[in-house]
Tab-separated table of C-alpha atoms in Angstrom:
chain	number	residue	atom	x	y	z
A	1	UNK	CA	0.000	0.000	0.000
A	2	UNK	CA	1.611	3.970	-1.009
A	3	UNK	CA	1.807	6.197	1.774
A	4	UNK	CA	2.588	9.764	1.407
A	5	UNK	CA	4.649	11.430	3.772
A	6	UNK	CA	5.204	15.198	3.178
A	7	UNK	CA	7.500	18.014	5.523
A	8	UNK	CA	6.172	21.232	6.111
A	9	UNK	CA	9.748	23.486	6.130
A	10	UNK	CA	7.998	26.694	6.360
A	11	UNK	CA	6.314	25.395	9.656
A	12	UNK	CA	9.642	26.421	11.606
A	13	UNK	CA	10.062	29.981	9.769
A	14	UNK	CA	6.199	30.438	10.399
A	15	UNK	CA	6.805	29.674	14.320
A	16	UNK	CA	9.823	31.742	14.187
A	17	UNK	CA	8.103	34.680	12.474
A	18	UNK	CA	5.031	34.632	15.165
A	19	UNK	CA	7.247	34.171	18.300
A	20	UNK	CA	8.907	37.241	16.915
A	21	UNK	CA	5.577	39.505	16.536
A	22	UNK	CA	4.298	38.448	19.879
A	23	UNK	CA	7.632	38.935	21.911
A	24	UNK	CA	9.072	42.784	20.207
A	25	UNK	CA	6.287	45.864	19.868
A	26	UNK	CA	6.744	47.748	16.400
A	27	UNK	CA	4.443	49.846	13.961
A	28	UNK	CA	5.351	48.005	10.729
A	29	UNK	CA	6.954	44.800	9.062
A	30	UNK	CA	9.405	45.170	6.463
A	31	UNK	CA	10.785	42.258	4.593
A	32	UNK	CA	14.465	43.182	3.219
A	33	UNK	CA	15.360	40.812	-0.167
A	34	UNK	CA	12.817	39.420	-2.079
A	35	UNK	CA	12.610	35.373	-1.875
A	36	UNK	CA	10.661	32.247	-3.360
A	37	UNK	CA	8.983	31.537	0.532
A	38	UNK	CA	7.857	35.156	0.495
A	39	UNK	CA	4.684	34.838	-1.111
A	40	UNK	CA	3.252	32.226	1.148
A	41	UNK	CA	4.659	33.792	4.250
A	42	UNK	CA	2.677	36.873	3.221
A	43	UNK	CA	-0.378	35.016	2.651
A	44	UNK	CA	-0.089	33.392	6.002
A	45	UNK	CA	0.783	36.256	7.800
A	46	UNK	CA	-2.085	38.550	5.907
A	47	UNK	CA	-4.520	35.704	7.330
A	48	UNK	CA	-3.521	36.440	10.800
A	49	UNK	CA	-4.385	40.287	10.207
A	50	UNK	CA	-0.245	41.243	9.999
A	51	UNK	CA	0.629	42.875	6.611
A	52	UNK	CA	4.275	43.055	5.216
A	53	UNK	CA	4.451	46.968	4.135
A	54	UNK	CA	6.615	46.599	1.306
A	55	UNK	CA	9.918	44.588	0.325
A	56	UNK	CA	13.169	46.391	0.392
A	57	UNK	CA	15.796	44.894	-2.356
A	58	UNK	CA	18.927	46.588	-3.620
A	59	UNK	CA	17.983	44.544	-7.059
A	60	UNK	CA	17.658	47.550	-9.255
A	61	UNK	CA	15.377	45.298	-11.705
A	62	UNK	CA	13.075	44.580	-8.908
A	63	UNK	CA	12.395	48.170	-7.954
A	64	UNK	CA	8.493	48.883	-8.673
A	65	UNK	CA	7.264	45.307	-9.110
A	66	UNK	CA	4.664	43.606	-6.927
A	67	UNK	CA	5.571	40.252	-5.019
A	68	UNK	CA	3.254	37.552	-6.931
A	69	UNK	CA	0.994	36.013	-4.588
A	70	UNK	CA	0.263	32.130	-4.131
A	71	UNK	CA	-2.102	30.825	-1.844
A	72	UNK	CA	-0.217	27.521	-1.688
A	73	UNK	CA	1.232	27.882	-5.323
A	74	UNK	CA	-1.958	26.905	-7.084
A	75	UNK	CA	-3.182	30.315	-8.131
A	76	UNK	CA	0.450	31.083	-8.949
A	77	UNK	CA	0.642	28.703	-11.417
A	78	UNK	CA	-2.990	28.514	-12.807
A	79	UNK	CA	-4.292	25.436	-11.282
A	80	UNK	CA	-7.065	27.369	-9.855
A	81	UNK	CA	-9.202	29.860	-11.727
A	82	UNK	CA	-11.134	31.308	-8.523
A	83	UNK	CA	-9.947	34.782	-7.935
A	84	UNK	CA	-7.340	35.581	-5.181
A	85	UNK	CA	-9.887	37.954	-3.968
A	86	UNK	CA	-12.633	35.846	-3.160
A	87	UNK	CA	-10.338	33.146	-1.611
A	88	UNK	CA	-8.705	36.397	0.889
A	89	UNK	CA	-12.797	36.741	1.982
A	90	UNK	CA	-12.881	33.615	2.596
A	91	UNK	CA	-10.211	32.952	4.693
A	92	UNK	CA	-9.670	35.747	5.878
A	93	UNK	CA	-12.489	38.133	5.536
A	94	UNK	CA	-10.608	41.038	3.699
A	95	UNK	CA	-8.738	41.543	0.340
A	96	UNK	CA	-4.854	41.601	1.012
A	97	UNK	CA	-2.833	44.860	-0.255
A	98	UNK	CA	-0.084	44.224	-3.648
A	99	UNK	CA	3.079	44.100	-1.843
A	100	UNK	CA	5.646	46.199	-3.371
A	101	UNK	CA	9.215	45.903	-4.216
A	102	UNK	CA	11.070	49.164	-3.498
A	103	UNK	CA	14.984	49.885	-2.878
A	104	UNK	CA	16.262	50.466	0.409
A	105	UNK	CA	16.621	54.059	-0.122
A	106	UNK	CA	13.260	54.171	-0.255
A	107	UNK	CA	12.231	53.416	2.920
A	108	UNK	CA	11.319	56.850	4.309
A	109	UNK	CA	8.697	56.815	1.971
A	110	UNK	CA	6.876	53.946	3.887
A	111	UNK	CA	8.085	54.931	7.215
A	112	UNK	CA	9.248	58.105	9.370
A	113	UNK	CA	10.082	55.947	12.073
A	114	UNK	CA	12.750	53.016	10.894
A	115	UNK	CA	13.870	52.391	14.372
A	116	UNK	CA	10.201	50.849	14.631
A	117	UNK	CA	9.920	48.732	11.722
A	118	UNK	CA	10.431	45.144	12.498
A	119	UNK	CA	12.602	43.470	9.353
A	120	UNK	CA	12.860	39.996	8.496
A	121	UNK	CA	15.295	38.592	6.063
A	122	UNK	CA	16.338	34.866	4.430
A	123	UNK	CA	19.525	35.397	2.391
A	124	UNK	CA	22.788	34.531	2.024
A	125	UNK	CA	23.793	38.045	2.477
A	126	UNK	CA	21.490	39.553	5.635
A	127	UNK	CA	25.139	40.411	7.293
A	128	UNK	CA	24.920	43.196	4.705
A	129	UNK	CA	21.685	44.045	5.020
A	130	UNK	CA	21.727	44.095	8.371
A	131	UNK	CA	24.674	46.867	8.187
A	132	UNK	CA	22.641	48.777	5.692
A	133	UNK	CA	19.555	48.591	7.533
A	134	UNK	CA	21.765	49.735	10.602
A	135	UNK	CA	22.977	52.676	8.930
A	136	UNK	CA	19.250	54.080	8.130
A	137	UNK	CA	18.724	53.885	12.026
A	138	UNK	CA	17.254	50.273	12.240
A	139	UNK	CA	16.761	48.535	15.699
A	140	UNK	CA	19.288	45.318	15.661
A	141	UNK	CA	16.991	43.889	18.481
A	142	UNK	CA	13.990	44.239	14.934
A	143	UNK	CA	16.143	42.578	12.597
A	144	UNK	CA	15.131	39.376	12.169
A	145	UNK	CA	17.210	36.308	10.669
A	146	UNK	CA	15.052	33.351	9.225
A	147	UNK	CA	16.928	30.063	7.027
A	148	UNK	CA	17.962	30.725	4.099
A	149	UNK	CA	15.164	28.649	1.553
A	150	UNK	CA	17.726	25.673	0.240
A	151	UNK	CA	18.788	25.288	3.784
A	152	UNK	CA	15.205	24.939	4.455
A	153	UNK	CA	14.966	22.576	1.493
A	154	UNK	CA	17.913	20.367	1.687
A	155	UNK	CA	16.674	19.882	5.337
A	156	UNK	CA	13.406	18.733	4.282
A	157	UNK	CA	14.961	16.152	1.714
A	158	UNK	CA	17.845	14.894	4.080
A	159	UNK	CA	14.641	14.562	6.722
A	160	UNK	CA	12.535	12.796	4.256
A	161	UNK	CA	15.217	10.178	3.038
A	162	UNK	CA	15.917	9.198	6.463
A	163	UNK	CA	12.809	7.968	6.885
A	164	UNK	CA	12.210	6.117	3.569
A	165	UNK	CA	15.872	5.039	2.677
A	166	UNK	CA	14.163	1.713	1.476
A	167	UNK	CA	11.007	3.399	-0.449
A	168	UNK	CA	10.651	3.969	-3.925
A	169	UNK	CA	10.372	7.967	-4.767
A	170	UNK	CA	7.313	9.089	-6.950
A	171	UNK	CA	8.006	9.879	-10.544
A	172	UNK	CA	7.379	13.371	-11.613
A	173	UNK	CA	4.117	12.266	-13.403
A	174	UNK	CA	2.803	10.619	-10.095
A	175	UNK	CA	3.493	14.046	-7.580
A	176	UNK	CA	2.203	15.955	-10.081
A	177	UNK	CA	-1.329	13.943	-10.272
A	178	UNK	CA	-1.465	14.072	-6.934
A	179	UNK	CA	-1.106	17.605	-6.422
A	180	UNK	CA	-4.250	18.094	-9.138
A	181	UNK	CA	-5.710	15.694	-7.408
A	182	UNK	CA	-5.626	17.709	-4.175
A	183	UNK	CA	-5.813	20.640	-5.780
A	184	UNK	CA	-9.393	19.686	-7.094
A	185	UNK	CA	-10.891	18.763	-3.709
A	186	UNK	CA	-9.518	21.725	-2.405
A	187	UNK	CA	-11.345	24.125	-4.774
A	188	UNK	CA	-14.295	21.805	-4.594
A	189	UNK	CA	-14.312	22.776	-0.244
A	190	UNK	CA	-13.638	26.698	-1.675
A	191	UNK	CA	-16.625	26.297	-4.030
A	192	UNK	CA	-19.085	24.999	-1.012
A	193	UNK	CA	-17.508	27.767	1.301
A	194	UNK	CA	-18.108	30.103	-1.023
């Protein structure tokens, strides 16, 4: 008989992330560098009423583009075709806010009062962004430090060959019906909710 077995990486970040906004008192969250677990972390974070105010990245490229949101990934890549808006009601009983991508030199635009923003970051290079962050009159105690994402990833994978060193992996054909699969009975809960 199949079995899947599935890790949740993000469940430490999350964890992380709310220990952090119960424990320090700010005005506003600021995310410095833009990152694949971004999306979701927003989306779970929105659905707790906490809204990331914008996303500071020295990325020049980046500067004026919104972070693309994902619900779990299927809206993000089409599985879905019920609009984000309706889905924010439902869960959470209000539409969510674009989140913006803006440089760091920005920042007074969003804020008067940096020493109160709390700032998370996952990157390979938060030593520097700390510095920079410190220089604009951050807090260090509101700096926040998550895992970098392949950390996160590589984790998950070492974790889940451990326990199945002896299983057979499923093909890329097989995850991916399974995903649809869930994917449908989710939007078929969405559609009754709704």
């Amino acid at each position: 008989m199949s079995a899947i077995i599935s890790v949740n990486y993000y469940k430490g970040v999350m964890q992380k992330i709310h220990k952090t906004i119960k424990e320090r008192s700010f005005e506003q969250i600021m995310w410095f560098g833009e990152c694949h677990m971004l999306p979701l972390i927003y989306d779970y974070l929105a659905a707790d009423g906490y809204f990331i105010t914008v996303v500071l990245d020295n990325d020049l490229q980046k500067k004026g583009r919104t972070v693309k949101r994902n619900w779990c990934m299927p809206f993000r890549y089409g599985y879905i075709d019920i609009e984000k808006e309706r889905v924010d009601k439902l869960i959470a009983g209000t539409i969510f806010p674009d989140l913006k991508i803006d440089l760091p030199d920005h920042i007074y635009n969003y804020t008067g009062a940096v020493d109160k923003v709390l700032f998370f970051m996952s990157s390979y290079r938060s030593g520097e962004m700390k510095e920079q962050l410190l220089s604009m009159g951050a807090d260090v105690e509101k700096m926040i430090e998550l895992p970098v994402e392949a950390d996160l990833w590589n984790g998950a994978c070492n974790r889940l060959h451990s326990m199945t060193p002896d299983k057979k992996r499923m093909s890329s054909e097989e995850h991916k019906a399974v995903l649809l699969s869930l994917l449908k009975h989710s939007k078929s809960i969405v559609m009754r909710r709704g």
